[in-house]
Structures are given as C-alpha cells and as structure tokens.
PDB file of C-alpha atoms in Angstrom:
ATOM      1  CA  UNK A   1      66.898  99.526 124.687  1.00  0.00           C
ATOM      2  CA  UNK A   2      63.593  97.820 123.600  1.00  0.00           C
ATOM      3  CA  UNK A   3      63.685  94.767 121.227  1.00  0.00           C
ATOM      4  CA  UNK A   4      62.295  96.850 118.575  1.00  0.00           C
ATOM      5  CA  UNK A   5      64.775  99.591 118.696  1.00  0.00           C
ATOM      6  CA  UNK A   6      67.522  96.623 118.585  1.00  0.00           C
ATOM      7  CA  UNK A   7      65.801  95.368 115.384  1.00  0.00           C
ATOM      8  CA  UNK A   8      65.983  98.921 114.013  1.00  0.00           C
ATOM      9  CA  UNK A   9      69.640  98.960 114.540  1.00  0.00           C
ATOM     10  CA  UNK A  10      70.051  95.511 113.334  1.00  0.00           C
ATOM     11  CA  UNK A  11      67.945  96.335 110.053  1.00  0.00           C
ATOM     12  CA  UNK A  12      70.203  99.549 109.617  1.00  0.00           C
ATOM     13  CA  UNK A  13      73.503  97.860 110.012  1.00  0.00           C
ATOM     14  CA  UNK A  14      72.647  95.128 107.646  1.00  0.00           C
ATOM     15  CA  UNK A  15      71.306  97.708 105.008  1.00  0.00           C
ATOM     16  CA  UNK A  16      74.465  99.563 105.251  1.00  0.00           C
ATOM     17  CA  UNK A  17      76.614  96.559 105.064  1.00  0.00           C
ATOM     18  CA  UNK A  18      74.795  95.468 101.708  1.00  0.00           C
ATOM     19  CA  UNK A  19      74.120  98.886 100.195  1.00  0.00           C
ATOM     20  CA  UNK A  20      77.160 101.338 101.282  1.00  0.00           C
ATOM     21  CA  UNK A  21      79.437  98.830  98.695  1.00  0.00           C
ATOM     22  CA  UNK A  22      77.279  98.847  95.953  1.00  0.00           C
ATOM     23  CA  UNK A  23      77.071 102.720  96.245  1.00  0.00           C
ATOM     24  CA  UNK A  24      81.029 102.865  96.270  1.00  0.00           C
ATOM     25  CA  UNK A  25      81.314 100.651  93.546  1.00  0.00           C
ATOM     26  CA  UNK A  26      78.821 102.574  91.158  1.00  0.00           C
ATOM     27  CA  UNK A  27      80.826 106.017  92.237  1.00  0.00           C
ATOM     28  CA  UNK A  28      84.126 104.662  91.586  1.00  0.00           C
ATOM     29  CA  UNK A  29      82.750 103.289  88.183  1.00  0.00           C
ATOM     30  CA  UNK A  30      81.238 106.540  87.272  1.00  0.00           C
ATOM     31  CA  UNK A  31      84.542 108.389  88.115  1.00  0.00           C
ATOM     32  CA  UNK A  32      86.687 105.947  86.152  1.00  0.00           C
ATOM     33  CA  UNK A  33      84.230 106.556  83.251  1.00  0.00           C
ATOM     34  CA  UNK A  34      84.678 110.278  83.794  1.00  0.00           C
ATOM     35  CA  UNK A  35      88.393 110.148  83.721  1.00  0.00           C
ATOM     36  CA  UNK A  36      88.400 107.889  80.774  1.00  0.00           C
ATOM     37  CA  UNK A  37      86.632 110.645  78.644  1.00  0.00           C
ATOM     38  CA  UNK A  38      88.995 113.082  80.167  1.00  0.00           C
ATOM     39  CA  UNK A  39      92.388 111.679  79.148  1.00  0.00           C
ATOM     40  CA  UNK A  40      90.565 111.179  75.668  1.00  0.00           C
ATOM     41  CA  UNK A  41      90.113 114.711  75.407  1.00  0.00           C
ATOM     42  CA  UNK A  42      93.718 115.138  76.731  1.00  0.00           C
ATOM     43  CA  UNK A  43      95.346 113.196  73.978  1.00  0.00           C
ATOM     44  CA  UNK A  44      92.992 114.575  71.336  1.00  0.00           C
TER      45      UNK A  44
END
C-alpha cells in the first residue's frame, strides 16, 4: 500500500464517518414527516 492509497482510504473513512450520519438523519426526518402526513390522512 502506497502513501497515496493510504491517504485516499483515510479520506474516504473520514468522509463516511461525517457524511453517513447526516444522511441517515435526513432520511429519518423525511420518513417521520411522511408518516405524520399519513397519520393525518388516517385521522381525517
């Protein structure tokens, strides 16, 4: 493994650690928003 490859892997790991939780939060927020609409429809 060259230094360049190592830095690329490290950069990807950092990117994944910081970005993935943010993406999951966005998805959870959207899902809860959709569910809220759905329950409003059920309630009438």
